[in-house]
């Protein structure tokens, strides 16, 4: 271990823990998921960076959106995202979640993912190389250090707008709002 | 059974069927829409027991849909096993209705549901024409040629504003 970081570990153990043990939810959206098996197995071995895949969203704190997002997939993504415990980080992987990519004029693909859930970082490319995931992860470390990876806080603050955007595309959502939509008045 | 013999037999039984042989042992049959069920059951009795695909083509200039049935065979003993039969029936675009082939081929159900959803063709006799793939409802079924997908995505998906802009 780097001795210079020992002080940091004592100061902010929680943050350092989150930073070096990212559990990625193994959720397959679109074609980018084909890059993930070599990344997590021996060829590129993501555990060097502390990233491991987990089975359920309840255990995860890193969400990779790997490819185009159709309307049905968006619903599953929102459900999965809301199930994950805080703190949680979202990375958009590939061109399609950024601005639609090659599906920019499709009738069934939402173009900008960050209108519906907060996204902390993007990895551009079609397809990005597996090394790009590691570059993304190291950038995410920097963001966590500087407390700039605050998408989950933003989701709580602006939940009203996110929910309105989601309902505009998906129609009435059948589950209860995650956070209260109306701001409570202070009790005097 | 030889391909030419099979073609002759089809011509003898069904009048006004236009048939021709294409590349790689493919037989193309252009039929009337009322004849489809009869010809399909005739072909099934002649060994073509596998419906590989039903698909639809939108000929917007002729104002017609073309329903395409592709049949193959599991028989392994003669030339029929290497033959594909491609059967095409044209229906009008204004009133797109055709008989379902469910009584003959059971696996047609999902192909028919897909075509009903994406082209708006009604298959009489199929009672489960309920949504299959699409989540939203579209005014014009999205695979028709007059559905402007670029304009739709521009009007609809770009009208959702980013959260940062909505606060202002």
Short mmCIF file of C-alpha atoms in Angstrom, two decimals:
data_model
loop_
_atom_site.label_atom_id
_atom_site.label_comp_id
_atom_site.label_asym_id
_atom_site.label_seq_id
_atom_site.Cartn_x
_atom_site.Cartn_y
_atom_site.Cartn_z
CA UNK A 1 0.00 0.00 0.00
CA UNK A 2 1.09 3.52 -0.70
CA UNK A 3 2.35 4.95 2.59
CA UNK A 4 1.39 8.48 1.63
CA UNK A 5 -2.22 7.41 1.60
CA UNK A 6 -2.29 6.05 5.15
CA UNK A 7 -3.34 9.40 6.57
CA UNK A 8 -6.13 9.59 4.02
CA UNK A 9 -7.36 6.15 5.04
CA UNK A 10 -7.65 7.24 8.66
CA UNK A 11 -9.27 10.52 7.74
CA UNK A 12 -11.96 9.27 5.37
CA UNK A 13 -12.19 5.49 5.63
CA UNK A 14 -15.67 5.36 4.09
CA UNK A 15 -14.73 7.27 0.98
CA UNK A 16 -11.55 5.27 0.45
CA UNK A 17 -13.54 2.06 0.88
CA UNK A 18 -16.07 3.04 -1.77
CA UNK A 19 -13.32 4.16 -4.07
CA UNK A 20 -11.32 0.95 -4.12
CA UNK A 21 -14.13 -1.57 -3.98
CA UNK A 22 -16.56 -0.78 -6.76
CA UNK A 23 -19.17 -3.47 -7.27
CA UNK A 24 -20.56 -3.26 -10.78
CA UNK A 25 -24.07 -4.48 -11.46
CA UNK A 26 -24.01 -6.99 -14.31
CA UNK A 27 -26.88 -5.51 -16.30
CA UNK A 28 -26.79 -6.10 -20.04
CA UNK A 29 -27.97 -3.20 -22.17
CA UNK A 30 -27.22 -3.23 -25.86
CA UNK A 31 -24.08 -4.44 -27.55
CA UNK A 32 -21.48 -2.97 -25.19
CA UNK A 33 -21.92 -5.78 -22.71
CA UNK A 34 -19.73 -7.90 -25.01
CA UNK A 35 -16.74 -5.92 -23.70
CA UNK A 36 -17.50 -6.69 -20.06
CA UNK A 37 -16.73 -10.47 -19.85
CA UNK A 38 -13.09 -10.01 -20.97
CA UNK A 39 -12.78 -7.03 -18.64
CA UNK A 40 -13.84 -8.91 -15.51
CA UNK A 41 -12.02 -12.14 -16.34
CA UNK A 42 -8.33 -12.96 -16.68
CA UNK A 43 -7.54 -11.10 -19.91
CA UNK A 44 -7.96 -7.63 -18.40
CA UNK A 45 -8.79 -8.59 -14.81
CA UNK A 46 -10.85 -5.74 -13.40
CA UNK A 47 -10.15 -6.81 -9.83
CA UNK A 48 -6.78 -5.08 -10.11
CA UNK A 49 -8.84 -1.90 -9.93
CA UNK A 50 -11.21 -3.24 -7.31
CA UNK A 51 -14.11 -3.64 -9.72
CA UNK A 52 -16.07 -6.85 -9.40
CA UNK A 53 -19.42 -7.79 -10.93
CA UNK A 54 -22.26 -8.58 -8.55
CA UNK A 55 -25.51 -10.34 -9.14
CA UNK A 56 -28.12 -7.98 -7.75
CA UNK A 57 -28.56 -4.19 -7.66
CA UNK A 58 -28.84 -4.31 -3.86
CA UNK A 59 -25.14 -5.20 -3.64
CA UNK A 60 -23.89 -2.79 -6.28
CA UNK A 61 -22.59 0.77 -6.34
CA UNK A 62 -21.38 1.07 -9.94
CA UNK A 63 -23.81 0.96 -12.85
CA UNK A 64 -22.41 0.62 -16.36
CA UNK A 65 -24.91 1.45 -19.11
CA UNK A 66 -23.35 -0.42 -22.00
CA UNK A 67 -25.18 0.52 -25.17
CA UNK A 68 -28.36 1.91 -26.67
CA UNK A 69 -31.31 2.39 -24.33
CA UNK A 70 -34.71 1.50 -25.73
CA UNK A 71 -37.85 2.57 -23.90
CA UNK A 72 -38.40 -0.82 -22.28
CA UNK A 73 -34.78 -0.93 -21.16
CA UNK A 74 -35.07 2.57 -19.68
CA UNK A 75 -37.80 1.31 -17.36
CA UNK A 76 -35.57 -1.55 -16.17
CA UNK A 77 -32.65 0.86 -15.77
CA UNK A 78 -34.70 3.24 -13.59
CA UNK A 79 -35.92 0.35 -11.43
CA UNK A 80 -32.38 -1.00 -11.04
CA UNK A 81 -30.94 2.42 -10.29
CA UNK A 82 -33.50 3.13 -7.59
CA UNK A 83 -32.80 -0.25 -5.95
CA UNK A 84 -29.08 0.44 -5.56
CA UNK A 85 -27.94 1.72 -2.14
CA UNK A 86 -26.19 5.07 -1.76
CA UNK A 87 -23.53 6.05 -2.76
CA UNK A 88 -23.97 4.93 -6.35
CA UNK A 89 -22.17 5.90 -9.52
CA UNK A 90 -23.36 5.63 -13.12
CA UNK A 91 -21.08 5.44 -16.15
CA UNK A 92 -22.45 5.68 -19.68
CA UNK A 93 -20.39 3.36 -21.86
CA UNK A 94 -20.36 3.87 -25.63
CA UNK A 95 -21.82 6.53 -27.90
CA UNK A 96 -25.46 5.50 -27.70
CA UNK A 97 -26.36 6.58 -24.14
CA UNK A 98 -24.51 9.89 -24.70
CA UNK A 99 -26.43 11.25 -27.69
CA UNK A 100 -28.07 8.32 -29.45
CA UNK A 101 -25.03 7.27 -31.48
CA UNK A 102 -26.06 5.46 -34.62
CA UNK A 103 -29.63 5.25 -33.28
CA UNK A 104 -30.01 9.03 -33.20
CA UNK A 105 -33.15 8.97 -35.40
CA UNK A 106 -34.72 5.78 -34.10
CA UNK A 107 -38.37 5.79 -33.08
CA UNK A 108 -37.79 3.60 -30.05
CA UNK A 109 -34.43 4.64 -28.56
CA UNK A 110 -34.11 7.42 -26.01
CA UNK A 111 -31.19 9.56 -27.01
CA UNK A 112 -29.83 11.30 -23.92
CA UNK A 113 -29.70 9.09 -20.87
CA UNK A 114 -28.82 11.94 -18.49
CA UNK A 115 -32.29 13.39 -18.92
CA UNK A 116 -33.73 10.43 -17.03
CA UNK A 117 -31.10 9.42 -14.46
CA UNK A 118 -27.96 11.30 -13.35
CA UNK A 119 -24.76 10.05 -15.00
CA UNK A 120 -21.36 10.65 -13.40
CA UNK A 121 -19.12 9.94 -16.34
CA UNK A 122 -19.06 9.00 -19.99
CA UNK A 123 -16.82 6.72 -22.01
CA UNK A 124 -17.17 7.68 -25.65
CA UNK A 125 -16.57 5.34 -28.56
CA UNK A 126 -18.28 2.69 -30.61
CA UNK A 127 -17.11 0.35 -29.11
CA UNK A 128 -14.65 1.63 -26.50
CA UNK A 129 -11.72 -0.68 -25.80
CA UNK A 130 -11.73 -2.53 -22.46
CA UNK A 131 -8.84 -0.33 -21.35
CA UNK A 132 -11.23 2.61 -21.58
CA UNK A 133 -13.24 1.15 -18.72
CA UNK A 134 -10.14 1.29 -16.51
CA UNK A 135 -9.40 4.86 -17.56
CA UNK A 136 -13.03 5.64 -16.68
CA UNK A 137 -12.64 3.95 -13.30
CA UNK A 138 -9.48 5.92 -12.47
CA UNK A 139 -11.25 9.14 -13.45
CA UNK A 140 -14.10 8.10 -11.19
CA UNK A 141 -11.61 7.73 -8.32
CA UNK A 142 -10.54 11.33 -8.84
CA UNK A 143 -14.16 12.44 -8.91
CA UNK A 144 -14.91 10.55 -5.68
CA UNK A 145 -11.85 12.13 -4.05
CA UNK A 146 -13.02 15.61 -4.96
CA UNK A 147 -16.65 14.75 -4.09
CA UNK A 148 -17.73 15.54 -7.63
CA UNK A 149 -19.36 12.16 -8.27
CA UNK A 150 -22.55 13.33 -6.62
CA UNK A 151 -25.16 12.04 -9.06
CA UNK A 152 -27.09 10.25 -6.35
CA UNK A 153 -27.37 13.46 -4.34
CA UNK A 154 -28.53 15.30 -7.43
CA UNK A 155 -31.14 12.61 -8.04
CA UNK A 156 -32.52 13.20 -4.56
CA UNK A 157 -32.56 16.99 -4.92
CA UNK A 158 -34.10 17.13 -8.38
CA UNK A 159 -36.16 13.99 -8.19
CA UNK A 160 -39.30 15.89 -9.21
CA UNK A 161 -37.87 16.81 -12.61
CA UNK A 162 -36.33 13.40 -13.20
CA UNK A 163 -39.63 11.71 -12.41
CA UNK A 164 -41.50 14.09 -14.74
CA UNK A 165 -39.08 13.31 -17.58
CA UNK A 166 -39.40 9.58 -16.94
CA UNK A 167 -43.18 9.73 -16.92
CA UNK A 168 -43.23 11.75 -20.12
CA UNK A 169 -41.61 8.86 -21.97
CA UNK A 170 -42.90 5.85 -20.08
CA UNK A 171 -46.37 7.00 -19.14
CA UNK A 172 -47.58 6.66 -15.56
CA UNK A 173 -45.04 4.68 -13.53
CA UNK A 174 -46.65 1.98 -11.42
CA UNK A 175 -44.31 2.30 -8.44
CA UNK A 176 -44.36 4.91 -5.68
CA UNK A 177 -41.95 7.87 -5.91
CA UNK A 178 -38.61 7.08 -4.28
CA UNK A 179 -38.42 10.50 -2.63
CA UNK A 180 -41.30 12.84 -1.74
CA UNK A 181 -42.25 14.93 -4.77
CA UNK A 182 -43.58 17.92 -2.80
CA UNK A 183 -41.17 19.81 -0.61
CA UNK A 184 -42.19 19.62 3.01
CA UNK A 185 -42.84 22.87 4.85
CA UNK A 186 -40.69 23.42 7.90
CA UNK A 187 -42.50 22.81 11.16
CA UNK A 188 -42.19 25.87 13.35
CA UNK B 1 -39.43 -35.23 -56.51
CA UNK B 2 -37.94 -32.82 -59.01
CA UNK B 3 -38.40 -29.04 -58.70
CA UNK B 4 -39.90 -28.66 -62.15
CA UNK B 5 -42.33 -31.50 -61.45
CA UNK B 6 -43.43 -29.81 -58.23
CA UNK B 7 -43.90 -26.53 -60.05
CA UNK B 8 -46.02 -28.22 -62.73
CA UNK B 9 -48.14 -29.85 -60.07
CA UNK B 10 -48.80 -26.53 -58.37
CA UNK B 11 -49.72 -24.97 -61.69
CA UNK B 12 -52.10 -27.82 -62.48
CA UNK B 13 -53.93 -27.64 -59.17
CA UNK B 14 -54.06 -23.88 -58.80
CA UNK B 15 -54.79 -21.69 -61.77
CA UNK B 16 -53.53 -18.07 -61.94
CA UNK B 17 -50.47 -18.79 -59.81
CA UNK B 18 -47.35 -17.14 -61.25
CA UNK B 19 -44.28 -19.20 -60.44
CA UNK B 20 -40.62 -19.03 -61.33
CA UNK B 21 -37.42 -20.70 -60.19
CA UNK B 22 -34.72 -18.50 -58.74
CA UNK B 23 -31.13 -19.12 -57.69
CA UNK B 24 -30.22 -21.96 -55.32
CA UNK B 25 -33.41 -24.01 -55.71
CA UNK B 26 -35.80 -21.26 -54.73
CA UNK B 27 -39.34 -21.29 -56.05
CA UNK B 28 -41.19 -17.99 -56.08
CA UNK B 29 -44.98 -18.12 -56.13
CA UNK B 30 -47.13 -15.02 -56.58
CA UNK B 31 -50.64 -15.82 -55.40
CA UNK B 32 -53.95 -14.10 -54.69
CA UNK B 33 -54.63 -13.44 -51.04
CA UNK B 34 -57.70 -15.71 -51.03
CA UNK B 35 -55.60 -18.63 -52.24
CA UNK B 36 -52.90 -18.46 -49.54
CA UNK B 37 -54.45 -20.94 -47.10
CA UNK B 38 -55.19 -23.51 -49.82
CA UNK B 39 -51.73 -23.37 -51.32
CA UNK B 40 -50.02 -23.50 -47.93
CA UNK B 41 -51.99 -26.58 -46.88
CA UNK B 42 -51.27 -28.18 -50.29
CA UNK B 43 -47.55 -27.54 -49.83
CA UNK B 44 -47.61 -28.82 -46.27
CA UNK B 45 -49.13 -32.09 -47.46
CA UNK B 46 -46.38 -32.27 -50.09
CA UNK B 47 -43.62 -32.27 -47.50
CA UNK B 48 -42.98 -28.59 -46.86
CA UNK B 49 -43.78 -28.82 -43.17
CA UNK B 50 -41.71 -25.96 -41.79
CA UNK B 51 -42.78 -22.32 -41.90
CA UNK B 52 -39.47 -20.50 -41.59
CA UNK B 53 -40.68 -16.91 -41.70
CA UNK B 54 -43.56 -14.58 -42.38
CA UNK B 55 -42.54 -11.08 -43.32
CA UNK B 56 -44.06 -8.00 -44.85
CA UNK B 57 -42.94 -5.50 -47.50
CA UNK B 58 -44.44 -2.04 -47.87
CA UNK B 59 -44.78 -1.07 -51.57
CA UNK B 60 -45.95 2.46 -50.96
CA UNK B 61 -45.95 3.58 -54.63
CA UNK B 62 -48.19 0.67 -55.65
CA UNK B 63 -50.24 1.23 -52.48
CA UNK B 64 -49.87 -2.41 -51.47
CA UNK B 65 -48.43 -4.61 -48.74
CA UNK B 66 -46.77 -7.84 -49.73
CA UNK B 67 -46.92 -10.68 -47.20
CA UNK B 68 -44.09 -13.17 -47.73
CA UNK B 69 -44.18 -16.76 -46.45
CA UNK B 70 -41.01 -18.83 -46.59
CA UNK B 71 -41.37 -22.62 -46.42
CA UNK B 72 -38.67 -25.25 -46.10
CA UNK B 73 -38.71 -28.96 -45.61
CA UNK B 74 -37.34 -31.37 -43.03
CA UNK B 75 -37.51 -34.27 -45.51
CA UNK B 76 -34.05 -35.55 -46.21
CA UNK B 77 -34.53 -38.08 -48.96
CA UNK B 78 -34.92 -36.08 -52.19
CA UNK B 79 -34.51 -32.71 -53.86
CA UNK B 80 -37.29 -31.15 -51.84
CA UNK B 81 -35.05 -30.96 -48.79
CA UNK B 82 -32.85 -28.43 -50.59
CA UNK B 83 -35.73 -26.30 -51.86
CA UNK B 84 -37.11 -23.09 -50.41
CA UNK B 85 -40.59 -21.99 -51.38
CA UNK B 86 -41.24 -18.27 -51.20
CA UNK B 87 -44.90 -17.41 -51.40
CA UNK B 88 -46.00 -13.81 -51.89
CA UNK B 89 -49.49 -12.38 -51.56
CA UNK B 90 -50.32 -8.74 -52.15
CA UNK B 91 -52.99 -6.97 -50.10
CA UNK B 92 -54.30 -3.44 -50.30
CA UNK B 93 -52.72 -0.81 -48.11
CA UNK B 94 -55.95 0.92 -47.18
CA UNK B 95 -57.66 -2.13 -45.77
CA UNK B 96 -54.83 -4.50 -44.84
CA UNK B 97 -56.53 -7.78 -43.98
CA UNK B 98 -55.52 -11.35 -44.66
CA UNK B 99 -56.49 -14.75 -43.27
CA UNK B 100 -54.29 -16.06 -40.48
CA UNK B 101 -52.38 -19.28 -41.22
CA UNK B 102 -52.62 -20.48 -37.61
CA UNK B 103 -54.74 -23.58 -38.49
CA UNK B 104 -51.91 -24.86 -40.69
CA UNK B 105 -48.74 -23.62 -38.99
CA UNK B 106 -48.94 -22.97 -35.25
CA UNK B 107 -45.65 -21.12 -35.09
CA UNK B 108 -47.14 -18.36 -37.24
CA UNK B 109 -48.63 -16.70 -34.15
CA UNK B 110 -45.61 -14.61 -33.23
CA UNK B 111 -44.77 -13.62 -36.79
CA UNK B 112 -48.32 -12.41 -37.24
CA UNK B 113 -48.27 -10.49 -33.98
CA UNK B 114 -45.03 -8.80 -34.99
CA UNK B 115 -46.37 -7.78 -38.41
CA UNK B 116 -49.60 -6.57 -36.87
CA UNK B 117 -47.66 -4.38 -34.46
CA UNK B 118 -45.10 -2.97 -36.88
CA UNK B 119 -47.19 -2.69 -40.08
CA UNK B 120 -50.78 -2.66 -38.86
CA UNK B 121 -51.86 -5.68 -40.91
CA UNK B 122 -54.89 -7.47 -39.43
CA UNK B 123 -54.78 -11.27 -39.49
CA UNK B 124 -58.31 -12.62 -39.38
CA UNK B 125 -58.50 -15.69 -37.15
CA UNK B 126 -55.58 -14.81 -34.88
CA UNK B 127 -57.13 -13.87 -31.53
CA UNK B 128 -53.94 -12.77 -29.81
CA UNK B 129 -52.98 -9.67 -31.78
CA UNK B 130 -51.80 -7.90 -28.61
CA UNK B 131 -48.65 -5.75 -28.23
CA UNK B 132 -45.41 -7.72 -28.51
CA UNK B 133 -42.35 -5.45 -28.69
CA UNK B 134 -43.39 -1.83 -28.55
CA UNK B 135 -44.00 0.04 -25.31
CA UNK B 136 -45.49 3.25 -26.66
CA UNK B 137 -48.43 3.62 -29.00
CA UNK B 138 -47.71 5.17 -32.41
CA UNK B 139 -50.28 6.84 -34.66
CA UNK B 140 -48.84 5.17 -37.75
CA UNK B 141 -47.26 1.74 -37.22
CA UNK B 142 -43.51 2.50 -37.21
CA UNK B 143 -42.32 0.16 -39.99
CA UNK B 144 -44.60 1.68 -42.63
CA UNK B 145 -42.80 3.79 -45.20
CA UNK B 146 -44.90 6.89 -44.46
CA UNK B 147 -43.83 6.91 -40.79
CA UNK B 148 -41.14 9.59 -40.54
CA UNK B 149 -38.92 8.18 -37.82
CA UNK B 150 -36.49 11.12 -37.91
CA UNK B 151 -39.22 13.66 -37.38
CA UNK B 152 -40.84 11.56 -34.67
CA UNK B 153 -37.62 11.26 -32.68
CA UNK B 154 -36.95 14.96 -33.16
CA UNK B 155 -40.39 16.00 -32.00
CA UNK B 156 -40.71 13.59 -29.13
CA UNK B 157 -37.31 12.76 -27.61
CA UNK B 158 -35.89 16.26 -28.08
CA UNK B 159 -38.94 17.77 -26.36
CA UNK B 160 -37.80 16.19 -23.08
CA UNK B 161 -35.68 18.90 -21.51
CA UNK B 162 -32.49 18.25 -19.52
CA UNK B 163 -32.99 18.58 -15.77
CA UNK B 164 -30.57 21.50 -15.54
CA UNK B 165 -32.67 23.53 -18.01
CA UNK B 166 -35.95 22.76 -16.31
CA UNK B 167 -35.12 24.64 -13.14
CA UNK B 168 -34.79 27.97 -14.92
#
